[in-house]
């Protein structure tokens, strides 16, 4: 093993080793650990200088980081806490077993909480501080699968009724139930953070801790010693997101962050590292990233054995076993442990000779020993200068005995037979007789029992209950008409892109008296791509250490300015990390009572497509803010090719219920959407957030054509009427984003060359139109006796004559999905298929979305309706220069 400690290198005499160890012990005793560490460090340097090639290892031995003699006194009533914990264990188990008796296969997890109970209970009784008026409180990310334990505790606390517990995983039952996992959307007064999609919570926790510092450094909240705790599974650390940002945490010296990894050595299918040691692997990763690592491996029962072992044999032996062997040992008898663990060396056997087999079996692991866990937590909260990770060894399914303790199947265990229930009851001393116990009732001692009194008193001392979520921010008051008015007026012929227009708005918002400070611009190394570099200088890039160097471009106007009170979160190339910052800033209204308004600007292809699960979590969390998909559109982003050109994101935004997705064409549309978004989210407190695509194609921005605000927000409005409304050949053309200009050009071609008069509509949001249509249909279905409602699309087009043609820079499915509410057949053009490295003109030809194809589609629709001759189409194809045999973009 990596961490093997050889006690007899190259035949060195025991005696000599002994002497070295004794002199270190005496230094430790006389001068303390710091001096001892200094000596070791000097010895290491001396050895290196003298040519000794010391192998690098980021590992420490397979032992507790905090030795017994440095453990603090446990401040609580350990016996009482054990009894409370046992009751929680019982109720958590009862919740799952009962639910599965009522409804087969409803699911739930027993073994995760069973292994983590002590890790949580020490936190609840001694560390997790609630949010209150006076103190912001600690932030805790609970492991999703451990939720039955959190519910069971809230039941004892009197916060959740037995009926709610009864309806665990049956949320739709009368009176409500409990969601399977932490979902703020479903339990907005209880859960704060959705954690069950594994790997998201560690990353979110890191950026949350950093965002807390950002708020402090910008003077938006007082500096406190509040902590962010994240509880993870050891299997969960295999998710790339889990460890993906750990160097950010140490670089930023986030000593307000504590990870607790429940190392039960198992995941769902079996061991996490059967042939290795997950704890040592994680230790070296975190130590390598300069975290403070605290291993809590062995319980207090091991301490006297360690004390007897003056030669370090025990630690050496512990480092030799792989996790598969450890898993076997925890389910084995004392005799087996003696033979297979201690039996490897007669001297080890001697160490445990006075101990019975039964006491060998009862040797606890560190994560099940409150004293060891308390010591680790205390060290973690007091540690300065770096984040801490606690690697706590536990047994998966602890206490389940034959029903699953330490077994590979334990993760899926949801049912216990009568004997297993009785055994569990006896092991944890639940006051239920043999008969009652098999009914698995919820058990809560009387309100005046010592257990309930103690539990309440502990929470009172820590400021209240955890988890608890509330909206603590005050609503904004201004309407910001003045701020956005300028953008309604158009660019007076000046060619600008919608991205530039948005940046102009952002710049102005940053100066606003009410919202200026609240804006949090977030970029994943793309500020220059979006023309935002001017903001570097004006509002600065946040850096917790300011700027220790003179930037290379200091003499330029827009130099790269980092500052401690900088406002921009320049996250580097991490859309996941940026999204985690967006989540922290977008939920600060609840977490901190601060209405920060995040604007996360990124390449639109790397948003919904790449980090959709974070967006889903943000939706669950009721996050507020604006996602800006930059340089969007499959044919508008020229040159960049297949990976970058986005024709997908508006389709991928469809499933997220509370995302408002817009594909605006003009600056005034963006201004209307953002102004209304700020009102809805930060004045009216709606749990929605926005996705807006912005493009890099420059064109003159028109002034807002009358009062079309309502139409912009609802998804469509008539932008330009046909010049000749009396014409025989009529059409309605729908365009979105930059393709709206192609539609406007088609309108002209149709008018001048083919005598077709077309109205042009700007469709700002197919998602809004779709939702409205679906909702209207639903209402009509459920209220068939009443006057039917009319979908907004149908209303808009009620008197609109002619054929219907839609074109966007996204998949054709977007217009198609609303076509059923249109008065007639719709022809849809869009950009299905892989992008190409090309210029805009060629791309729009390739994807068949330019003005020529829109013209052709319109003529074809008229032909199908019998309004024009086929020969006109043949001629048009020629005149427009369309290659009828060109490759099909969808499949090429
Ligand atoms: C992203 C994701 N993938 C898969 C799952 C399914 N899943 C739920 S729990 C689990 C095993 C968890 O093991 P570990 O992280 O070690 O936690 P433990 O229960 O052992 O504490 C898996 C694979 C999930 N919830 N999220
Ligand atoms: Mg595990």
Coordinates of N, CA, C and O in Angstrom, one line a residue, residues 599-759:
X599 N -26.1 37.6 -13.3 CA -26.2 37.5 -14.8 C -25.0 36.7 -15.2 O -23.9 37.1 -15.1
X600 N -25.3 35.4 -15.6 CA -24.3 34.5 -15.9 C -24.3 34.4 -17.5 O -25.2 34.0 -18.1
X601 N -23.1 34.9 -18.0 CA -23.1 35.0 -19.5 C -22.1 34.0 -20.0 O -20.9 34.0 -19.6
X602 N -22.5 33.1 -20.9 CA -21.7 32.0 -21.4 C -22.0 31.7 -22.8 O -23.0 32.1 -23.3
X603 N -21.2 30.9 -23.4 CA -21.4 30.3 -24.7 C -22.7 29.5 -24.6 O -22.7 28.5 -23.9
X604 N -23.7 29.8 -25.4 CA -25.0 29.1 -25.2 C -24.9 27.6 -25.4 O -25.7 26.9 -24.8
X605 N -24.0 27.1 -26.1 CA -23.9 25.7 -26.3 C -23.4 25.0 -25.1 O -23.6 23.8 -24.9
X606 N -22.7 25.7 -24.2 CA -22.1 25.1 -23.0 C -23.0 25.3 -21.8 O -22.5 25.2 -20.7
X607 N -24.2 25.6 -22.0 CA -25.1 25.8 -20.8 C -26.1 24.6 -20.7 O -25.7 23.6 -20.1
X608 N -27.3 24.8 -21.2 CA -28.3 23.7 -21.0 C -27.7 22.3 -21.5 O -28.1 21.3 -21.0
X609 N -26.8 22.4 -22.5 CA -26.3 21.1 -23.0 C -25.3 20.5 -22.1 O -25.3 19.3 -21.8
X610 N -24.5 21.4 -21.5 CA -23.3 20.8 -20.7 C -23.7 20.7 -19.2 O -23.2 19.8 -18.5
X611 N -24.4 21.7 -18.7 CA -24.6 21.7 -17.2 C -26.1 21.7 -16.8 O -26.5 22.3 -15.9
X612 N -26.8 20.9 -17.6 CA -28.3 20.9 -17.4 C -28.7 20.5 -16.0 O -29.6 21.0 -15.5
X613 N -27.9 19.6 -15.5 CA -28.3 19.1 -14.2 C -28.2 20.2 -13.1 O -29.0 20.2 -12.1
X614 N -27.2 21.0 -13.2 CA -27.1 22.2 -12.3 C -28.2 23.1 -12.5 O -28.7 23.7 -11.5
X615 N -28.6 23.3 -13.8 CA -29.8 24.2 -14.0 C -31.0 23.6 -13.4 O -31.9 24.3 -12.8
X616 N -31.2 22.3 -13.5 CA -32.3 21.6 -12.9 C -32.3 21.8 -11.4 O -33.3 22.1 -10.8
X617 N -31.1 21.7 -10.8 CA -31.0 21.9 -9.4 C -31.4 23.4 -9.0 O -32.0 23.7 -8.0
X618 N -30.9 24.3 -9.8 CA -31.2 25.7 -9.6 C -32.7 25.9 -9.6 O -33.3 26.7 -8.8
X619 N -33.4 25.3 -10.6 CA -34.8 25.4 -10.7 C -35.5 24.9 -9.4 O -36.4 25.5 -8.8
X620 N -35.0 23.7 -9.0 CA -35.5 23.1 -7.7 C -35.3 24.1 -6.6 O -36.2 24.2 -5.7
X621 N -34.2 24.7 -6.6 CA -33.9 25.6 -5.4 C -34.6 27.0 -5.5 O -34.3 27.8 -4.7
X622 N -35.4 27.2 -6.5 CA -36.1 28.5 -6.7 C -35.1 29.6 -6.9 O -35.3 30.7 -6.4
X623 N -34.0 29.3 -7.6 CA -33.0 30.3 -7.8 C -33.6 31.4 -8.7 O -34.4 31.1 -9.6
X624 N -33.2 32.7 -8.6 CA -33.6 33.8 -9.4 C -32.4 34.4 -10.1 O -31.3 34.3 -9.5
X625 N -32.6 34.9 -11.3 CA -31.5 35.5 -12.0 C -31.6 35.3 -13.5 O -32.6 34.8 -14.0
X626 N -30.5 35.7 -14.2 CA -30.6 35.7 -15.7 C -29.4 34.8 -16.2 O -28.2 35.1 -15.9
X627 N -29.7 33.9 -17.0 CA -28.7 33.1 -17.8 C -28.7 33.7 -19.2 O -29.8 33.9 -19.8
X628 N -27.6 34.1 -19.6 CA -27.4 34.7 -21.0 C -26.6 33.8 -21.9 O -25.4 33.6 -21.6
X629 N -27.3 33.2 -22.8 CA -26.6 32.3 -23.8 C -26.0 33.2 -24.9 O -26.7 33.7 -25.7
X630 N -24.7 33.4 -24.8 CA -24.0 34.3 -25.7 C -23.7 33.8 -27.1 O -23.7 32.5 -27.3
X631 N -23.5 34.6 -28.0 CA -23.2 34.4 -29.4 C -23.9 33.1 -29.8 O -23.3 32.1 -30.2
X632 N -25.2 33.2 -29.7 CA -26.1 32.0 -29.9 C -26.5 31.9 -31.4 O -26.3 32.8 -32.2
X633 N -27.2 30.9 -31.7 CA -27.8 30.7 -33.0 C -26.9 29.8 -33.9 O -25.7 30.1 -34.0
X634 N -27.5 28.8 -34.5 CA -26.6 27.8 -35.2 C -26.0 28.5 -36.4 O -24.9 28.1 -36.8
X635 N -26.6 29.5 -37.0 CA -26.0 30.1 -38.2 C -25.6 31.6 -37.9 O -24.9 32.2 -38.8
X636 N -25.8 32.1 -36.8 CA -25.5 33.4 -36.5 C -24.0 33.5 -35.9 O -23.3 34.4 -36.2
X637 N -23.7 32.5 -35.2 CA -22.3 32.4 -34.7 C -21.5 31.7 -35.9 O -21.5 30.5 -36.0
X638 N -20.9 32.6 -36.6 CA -20.2 32.1 -37.8 C -18.8 31.6 -37.5 O -18.2 32.0 -36.5
X639 N -18.4 30.6 -38.3 CA -17.0 30.2 -38.2 C -16.7 29.1 -37.2 O -15.9 28.2 -37.4
X640 N -17.4 29.1 -36.0 CA -17.0 28.3 -34.9 C -17.3 26.8 -35.1 O -16.8 26.0 -34.4
X641 N -18.3 26.5 -35.9 CA -18.5 25.1 -36.2 C -19.4 24.3 -35.3 O -20.1 24.9 -34.4
X642 N -19.3 23.0 -35.5 CA -20.3 22.1 -35.0 C -20.4 22.1 -33.4 O -21.5 22.0 -32.9
X643 N -19.3 22.3 -32.7 CA -19.4 22.2 -31.3 C -20.0 23.5 -30.6 O -20.6 23.4 -29.6
X644 N -19.8 24.6 -31.3 CA -20.2 25.9 -30.7 C -21.5 26.4 -31.2 O -22.2 27.1 -30.4
X645 N -21.9 26.0 -32.4 CA -23.1 26.7 -33.0 C -24.4 26.1 -32.4 O -24.6 24.9 -32.5
X646 N -25.1 26.9 -31.7 CA -26.2 26.4 -30.9 C -27.5 26.6 -31.6 O -28.0 27.7 -31.8
X647 N -28.1 25.4 -31.9 CA -29.5 25.4 -32.3 C -30.4 24.6 -31.4 O -31.5 24.2 -31.7
X648 N -29.8 24.3 -30.2 CA -30.4 23.3 -29.3 C -31.0 23.9 -28.1 O -31.9 23.4 -27.5
X649 N -30.3 25.0 -27.5 CA -30.6 25.4 -26.1 C -32.0 25.7 -25.8 O -32.5 25.5 -24.7
X650 N -32.7 26.3 -26.8 CA -34.1 26.6 -26.5 C -35.0 25.4 -26.4 O -36.0 25.4 -25.8
X651 N -34.5 24.3 -27.1 CA -35.3 23.1 -26.9 C -34.9 22.5 -25.6 O -35.8 22.0 -24.9
X652 N -33.7 22.6 -25.2 CA -33.2 22.0 -23.9 C -33.8 22.8 -22.7 O -33.8 22.3 -21.6
X653 N -34.2 24.0 -23.0 CA -34.7 24.8 -21.9 C -36.2 24.4 -21.6 O -36.8 24.8 -20.6
X654 N -36.8 23.8 -22.6 CA -38.2 23.5 -22.5 C -38.6 22.7 -21.2 O -39.6 23.0 -20.6
X655 N -37.8 21.7 -20.9 CA -38.3 20.9 -19.7 C -38.2 21.6 -18.4 O -38.8 21.1 -17.4
X656 N -37.5 22.6 -18.3 CA -37.3 23.2 -16.9 C -38.5 24.2 -16.7 O -38.7 25.2 -17.3
X657 N -39.4 23.7 -15.7 CA -40.7 24.4 -15.7 C -40.6 25.9 -15.3 O -41.4 26.7 -15.8
X658 N -39.7 26.3 -14.5 CA -39.7 27.7 -14.1 C -38.6 28.5 -14.8 O -38.3 29.6 -14.3
X659 N -38.1 28.1 -15.9 CA -37.2 28.9 -16.8 C -38.1 29.6 -17.8 O -38.9 29.0 -18.5
X660 N -37.9 30.9 -17.9 CA -38.5 31.7 -19.0 C -37.4 31.8 -20.0 O -36.4 32.5 -19.8
X661 N -37.7 31.3 -21.2 CA -36.7 31.3 -22.2 C -37.0 32.2 -23.4 O -38.1 32.1 -23.9
X662 N -36.2 33.1 -23.7 CA -36.4 34.1 -24.8 C -35.3 34.1 -25.8 O -34.1 34.0 -25.5
X663 N -35.7 34.3 -27.1 CA -34.8 34.4 -28.2 C -35.0 35.7 -28.9 O -35.6 35.8 -30.0
X664 N -34.7 36.8 -28.2 CA -35.0 38.2 -28.8 C -34.2 38.6 -30.0 O -33.0 38.1 -30.1
X665 N -34.8 39.4 -30.8 CA -34.1 39.9 -32.0 C -33.5 41.3 -31.8 O -32.5 41.7 -32.4
X666 N -34.2 42.1 -30.9 CA -33.8 43.5 -30.8 C -33.6 44.0 -29.4 O -34.1 43.4 -28.4
X667 N -32.8 45.1 -29.3 CA -32.4 45.6 -28.0 C -33.6 45.9 -27.1 O -33.6 45.5 -25.9
X668 N -34.7 46.5 -27.7 CA -35.8 46.9 -26.9 C -36.5 45.6 -26.3 O -37.1 45.6 -25.2
X669 N -36.4 44.5 -27.1 CA -37.1 43.3 -26.6 C -36.3 42.8 -25.3 O -36.9 42.4 -24.3
X670 N -35.0 42.9 -25.4 CA -34.2 42.4 -24.2 C -34.5 43.4 -23.0 O -34.6 42.9 -21.9
X671 N -34.6 44.7 -23.3 CA -34.8 45.6 -22.2 C -36.1 45.3 -21.5 O -36.2 45.3 -20.3
X672 N -37.2 45.0 -22.3 CA -38.5 44.7 -21.8 C -38.4 43.4 -20.9 O -39.0 43.4 -19.8
X673 N -37.7 42.4 -21.5 CA -37.7 41.1 -20.8 C -36.9 41.3 -19.5 O -37.4 40.8 -18.4
X674 N -35.8 42.0 -19.5 CA -35.0 42.1 -18.3 C -35.7 42.9 -17.2 O -35.8 42.5 -16.0
X675 N -36.3 44.0 -17.7 CA -37.0 44.9 -16.7 C -38.1 44.1 -16.0 O -38.3 44.1 -14.8
X676 N -38.9 43.4 -16.9 CA -40.0 42.6 -16.3 C -39.5 41.5 -15.4 O -40.1 41.1 -14.4
X677 N -38.4 40.9 -15.8 CA -37.8 39.8 -15.0 C -37.4 40.3 -13.6 O -37.7 39.6 -12.6
X678 N -36.8 41.4 -13.6 CA -36.4 42.0 -12.3 C -37.7 42.2 -11.4 O -37.7 41.9 -10.3
X679 N -38.7 42.7 -12.1 CA -39.9 43.0 -11.3 C -40.5 41.6 -10.8 O -40.8 41.5 -9.6
X680 N -40.6 40.7 -11.7 CA -41.3 39.4 -11.3 C -40.5 38.7 -10.2 O -41.0 38.2 -9.2
X681 N -39.1 38.7 -10.3 CA -38.3 37.9 -9.4 C -38.0 38.7 -8.1 O -38.1 38.1 -7.0
X682 N -37.7 40.0 -8.2 CA -37.2 40.7 -7.1 C -38.2 41.6 -6.4 O -37.9 42.1 -5.3
X683 N -39.3 41.9 -7.1 CA -40.3 42.7 -6.5 C -41.5 41.8 -6.1 O -41.9 41.9 -4.9
X684 N -41.9 41.0 -7.0 CA -43.0 40.1 -6.7 C -42.6 38.8 -6.1 O -43.5 38.0 -5.7
X685 N -41.3 38.5 -6.1 CA -40.8 37.3 -5.4 C -41.2 36.0 -6.1 O -41.4 35.0 -5.5
X686 N -41.4 36.0 -7.4 CA -41.7 34.8 -8.1 C -40.5 33.8 -8.2 O -39.3 34.3 -8.4
X687 N -40.7 32.6 -8.1 CA -39.6 31.6 -8.3 C -39.4 31.2 -9.7 O -39.7 30.1 -10.1
X688 N -39.0 32.1 -10.5 CA -38.7 31.9 -11.9 C -37.3 32.4 -12.2 O -36.7 33.2 -11.4
X689 N -36.6 31.9 -13.2 CA -35.4 32.5 -13.7 C -35.4 32.5 -15.2 O -36.3 31.9 -15.8
X690 N -34.5 33.3 -15.8 CA -34.6 33.6 -17.2 C -33.4 33.1 -18.0 O -32.3 33.0 -17.5
X691 N -33.7 32.7 -19.2 CA -32.7 32.3 -20.2 C -32.9 33.1 -21.4 O -34.0 33.1 -22.0
X692 N -31.9 33.9 -21.7 CA -32.0 34.8 -22.9 C -30.9 34.6 -23.8 O -29.7 34.6 -23.4
X693 N -31.1 34.3 -25.1 CA -30.0 34.2 -26.0 C -29.7 35.5 -26.7 O -30.6 36.3 -27.0
X694 N -28.4 35.8 -26.8 CA -28.0 37.0 -27.4 C -27.0 36.7 -28.5 O -26.2 35.7 -28.4
X695 N -27.0 37.5 -29.6 CA -26.2 37.1 -30.7 C -25.1 38.1 -31.0 O -25.1 39.2 -30.5
X696 N -24.2 37.7 -31.9 CA -23.1 38.7 -32.2 C -23.1 39.2 -33.6 O -22.2 39.8 -34.2
X697 N -24.3 39.1 -34.3 CA -24.4 39.7 -35.6 C -24.9 41.2 -35.5 O -25.9 41.4 -34.9
X698 N -24.1 42.1 -36.0 CA -24.5 43.5 -35.8 C -25.5 44.0 -36.8 O -25.4 43.6 -38.0
X699 N -26.5 44.7 -36.4 CA -27.5 45.3 -37.3 C -28.1 46.4 -36.6 O -28.0 46.6 -35.3
X700 N -28.8 47.3 -37.3 CA -29.4 48.5 -36.7 C -30.6 48.0 -35.9 O -31.4 47.2 -36.3
X701 N -30.6 48.5 -34.7 CA -31.7 48.2 -33.7 C -32.8 49.1 -33.9 O -32.7 50.3 -33.8
X702 N -34.0 48.6 -34.3 CA -35.1 49.5 -34.5 C -35.7 50.0 -33.2 O -35.4 49.4 -32.1
X703 N -36.5 51.1 -33.2 CA -37.2 51.5 -32.0 C -38.4 50.6 -31.8 O -38.9 50.0 -32.7
X704 N -38.9 50.6 -30.6 CA -40.0 49.7 -30.3 C -41.2 50.2 -31.0 O -41.6 51.4 -30.9
X705 N -41.9 49.3 -31.8 CA -43.0 49.8 -32.6 C -44.3 49.9 -31.8 O -45.1 49.0 -31.9
X706 N -44.4 50.9 -31.1 CA -45.6 51.0 -30.2 C -45.6 50.2 -29.0 O -44.5 49.7 -28.6
X707 N -46.7 50.0 -28.4 CA -46.7 49.3 -27.1 C -46.8 47.8 -27.3 O -47.9 47.2 -27.4
X708 N -45.7 47.2 -27.5 CA -45.7 45.7 -27.8 C -45.1 45.0 -26.6 O -44.8 43.8 -26.7
X709 N -45.0 45.6 -25.5 CA -44.4 45.0 -24.3 C -45.0 43.7 -23.9 O -44.4 42.7 -23.7
X710 N -46.4 43.7 -23.9 CA -47.1 42.5 -23.5 C -46.8 41.4 -24.5 O -46.6 40.2 -24.1
X711 N -46.8 41.7 -25.8 CA -46.5 40.7 -26.8 C -45.1 40.1 -26.6 O -44.9 38.9 -26.7
X712 N -44.1 41.0 -26.4 CA -42.8 40.5 -26.2 C -42.7 39.5 -25.1 O -42.1 38.5 -25.2
X713 N -43.3 39.8 -24.0 CA -43.3 39.0 -22.8 C -44.0 37.7 -23.0 O -43.6 36.6 -22.5
X714 N -45.2 37.8 -23.7 CA -46.0 36.6 -23.9 C -45.5 35.7 -25.0 O -45.9 34.5 -25.1
X715 N -44.5 36.2 -25.8 CA -43.9 35.3 -26.8 C -44.0 35.7 -28.2 O -43.2 35.3 -29.0
X716 N -45.0 36.6 -28.6 CA -45.0 37.1 -30.0 C -45.8 38.3 -30.1 O -46.7 38.6 -29.3
X717 N -45.4 39.1 -31.1 CA -46.2 40.3 -31.5 C -45.9 40.6 -32.9 O -44.9 40.2 -33.5
X718 N -46.8 41.4 -33.5 CA -46.6 41.8 -34.9 C -45.6 42.9 -35.0 O -45.8 44.0 -34.4
X719 N -44.5 42.6 -35.6 CA -43.5 43.6 -35.7 C -43.7 44.6 -36.9 O -43.6 45.8 -36.8
X720 N -44.0 44.0 -38.0 CA -44.3 44.9 -39.2 C -45.4 44.3 -40.1 O -45.4 43.2 -40.5
X721 N -46.4 45.2 -40.3 CA -47.5 44.8 -41.1 C -47.1 44.8 -42.6 O -46.2 45.5 -43.0
X722 N -47.9 44.1 -43.4 CA -47.6 44.1 -44.9 C -48.0 45.5 -45.4 O -48.8 46.2 -44.9
X723 N -47.2 45.9 -46.5 CA -47.4 47.2 -47.0 C -48.8 47.3 -47.7 O -49.5 48.3 -47.6
X724 N -49.3 46.2 -48.3 CA -50.6 46.2 -49.0 C -51.5 45.1 -48.4 O -51.4 44.0 -48.8
X725 N -52.4 45.6 -47.6 CA -53.2 44.6 -46.9 C -54.3 44.0 -47.8 O -55.0 43.0 -47.5
X726 N -54.5 44.7 -48.9 CA -55.6 44.2 -49.8 C -55.2 43.2 -50.8 O -56.0 42.6 -51.6
X727 N -53.9 42.9 -50.8 CA -53.4 42.0 -51.8 C -54.0 40.6 -51.7 O -54.5 40.2 -50.6
X728 N -54.1 39.9 -52.9 CA -54.7 38.6 -52.9 C -53.9 37.5 -52.3 O -54.4 36.5 -51.7
X729 N -52.6 37.7 -52.5 CA -51.6 36.7 -51.9 C -51.1 37.2 -50.6 O -50.5 38.2 -50.5
X730 N -51.5 36.4 -49.5 CA -51.1 36.9 -48.2 C -50.3 35.8 -47.4 O -50.5 34.6 -47.7
X731 N -49.5 36.3 -46.5 CA -48.7 35.4 -45.7 C -48.5 36.0 -44.3 O -48.5 37.3 -44.1
X732 N -48.3 35.2 -43.3 CA -47.8 35.6 -42.0 C -46.5 34.9 -41.8 O -46.3 33.7 -41.8
X733 N -45.5 35.7 -41.5 CA -44.1 35.2 -41.3 C -43.7 35.4 -39.9 O -43.9 36.4 -39.3
X734 N -43.1 34.3 -39.3 CA -42.6 34.4 -37.9 C -41.1 34.2 -37.9 O -40.6 33.3 -38.4
X735 N -40.5 35.2 -37.2 CA -39.0 35.1 -37.1 C -38.6 35.3 -35.6 O -39.3 35.9 -34.9
X736 N -37.4 34.8 -35.3 CA -36.9 34.9 -34.0 C -35.4 35.3 -34.0 O -34.7 34.8 -35.0
X737 N -34.9 36.0 -33.0 CA -33.5 36.2 -32.9 C -33.0 36.9 -34.2 O -33.7 37.6 -34.9
X738 N -31.8 36.6 -34.6 CA -31.1 37.2 -35.7 C -31.8 36.8 -37.0 O -31.8 37.5 -38.0
X739 N -32.6 35.7 -37.0 CA -33.2 35.2 -38.2 C -34.4 36.1 -38.6 O -34.9 36.1 -39.7
X740 N -34.9 36.9 -37.6 CA -36.0 37.9 -37.9 C -35.6 38.8 -39.0 O -36.4 39.1 -39.9
X741 N -34.3 39.1 -39.1 CA -33.9 40.0 -40.2 C -34.0 39.3 -41.6 O -34.3 39.9 -42.6
X742 N -33.8 38.0 -41.6 CA -33.9 37.2 -42.8 C -35.4 37.2 -43.2 O -35.8 37.3 -44.4
X743 N -36.3 37.1 -42.2 CA -37.7 37.1 -42.4 C -38.1 38.5 -43.0 O -38.9 38.6 -43.9
X744 N -37.5 39.5 -42.5 CA -37.9 40.9 -43.0 C -37.4 41.1 -44.4 O -38.1 41.7 -45.2
X745 N -36.3 40.5 -44.7 CA -35.8 40.5 -46.1 C -36.7 39.7 -47.0 O -37.1 40.2 -48.1
X746 N -37.2 38.6 -46.5 CA -38.1 37.8 -47.3 C -39.4 38.5 -47.5 O -40.0 38.4 -48.6
X747 N -39.8 39.2 -46.5 CA -41.1 40.0 -46.6 C -40.9 41.0 -47.8 O -41.9 41.1 -48.7
X748 N -39.8 41.6 -48.0 CA -39.6 42.5 -49.1 C -39.5 41.8 -50.4 O -40.2 42.2 -51.4
X749 N -38.8 40.7 -50.5 CA -38.7 39.9 -51.7 C -40.1 39.5 -52.2 O -40.5 39.6 -53.3
X750 N -40.8 39.0 -51.2 CA -42.2 38.5 -51.5 C -43.1 39.6 -52.1 O -43.8 39.4 -53.0
X751 N -42.9 40.7 -51.5 CA -43.7 41.9 -51.9 C -43.4 42.4 -53.3 O -44.2 42.5 -54.1
X752 N -42.0 42.6 -53.4 CA -41.6 43.3 -54.7 C -41.5 42.3 -55.8 O -41.9 42.7 -57.0
X753 N -41.1 41.0 -55.6 CA -41.0 40.1 -56.7 C -42.1 39.2 -57.0 O -42.3 38.8 -58.1
X754 N -42.9 38.9 -56.0 CA -44.0 37.9 -56.2 C -45.4 38.4 -55.8 O -46.3 37.7 -55.8
X755 N -45.5 39.7 -55.4 CA -46.8 40.2 -55.1 C -47.4 39.6 -53.9 O -48.7 39.6 -53.8
X756 N -46.6 39.1 -53.0 CA -47.2 38.5 -51.8 C -47.0 39.5 -50.7 O -45.9 39.9 -50.4
X757 N -48.1 39.8 -50.0 CA -48.0 40.7 -48.9 C -48.0 39.9 -47.6 O -48.9 39.2 -47.3
X758 N -47.0 40.1 -46.8 CA -46.8 39.4 -45.6 C -46.7 40.3 -44.4 O -46.0 41.3 -44.4
X759 N -47.3 39.8 -43.3 CA -47.0 40.5 -42.0 C -45.8 39.7 -41.4 O -45.7 38.5 -41.6

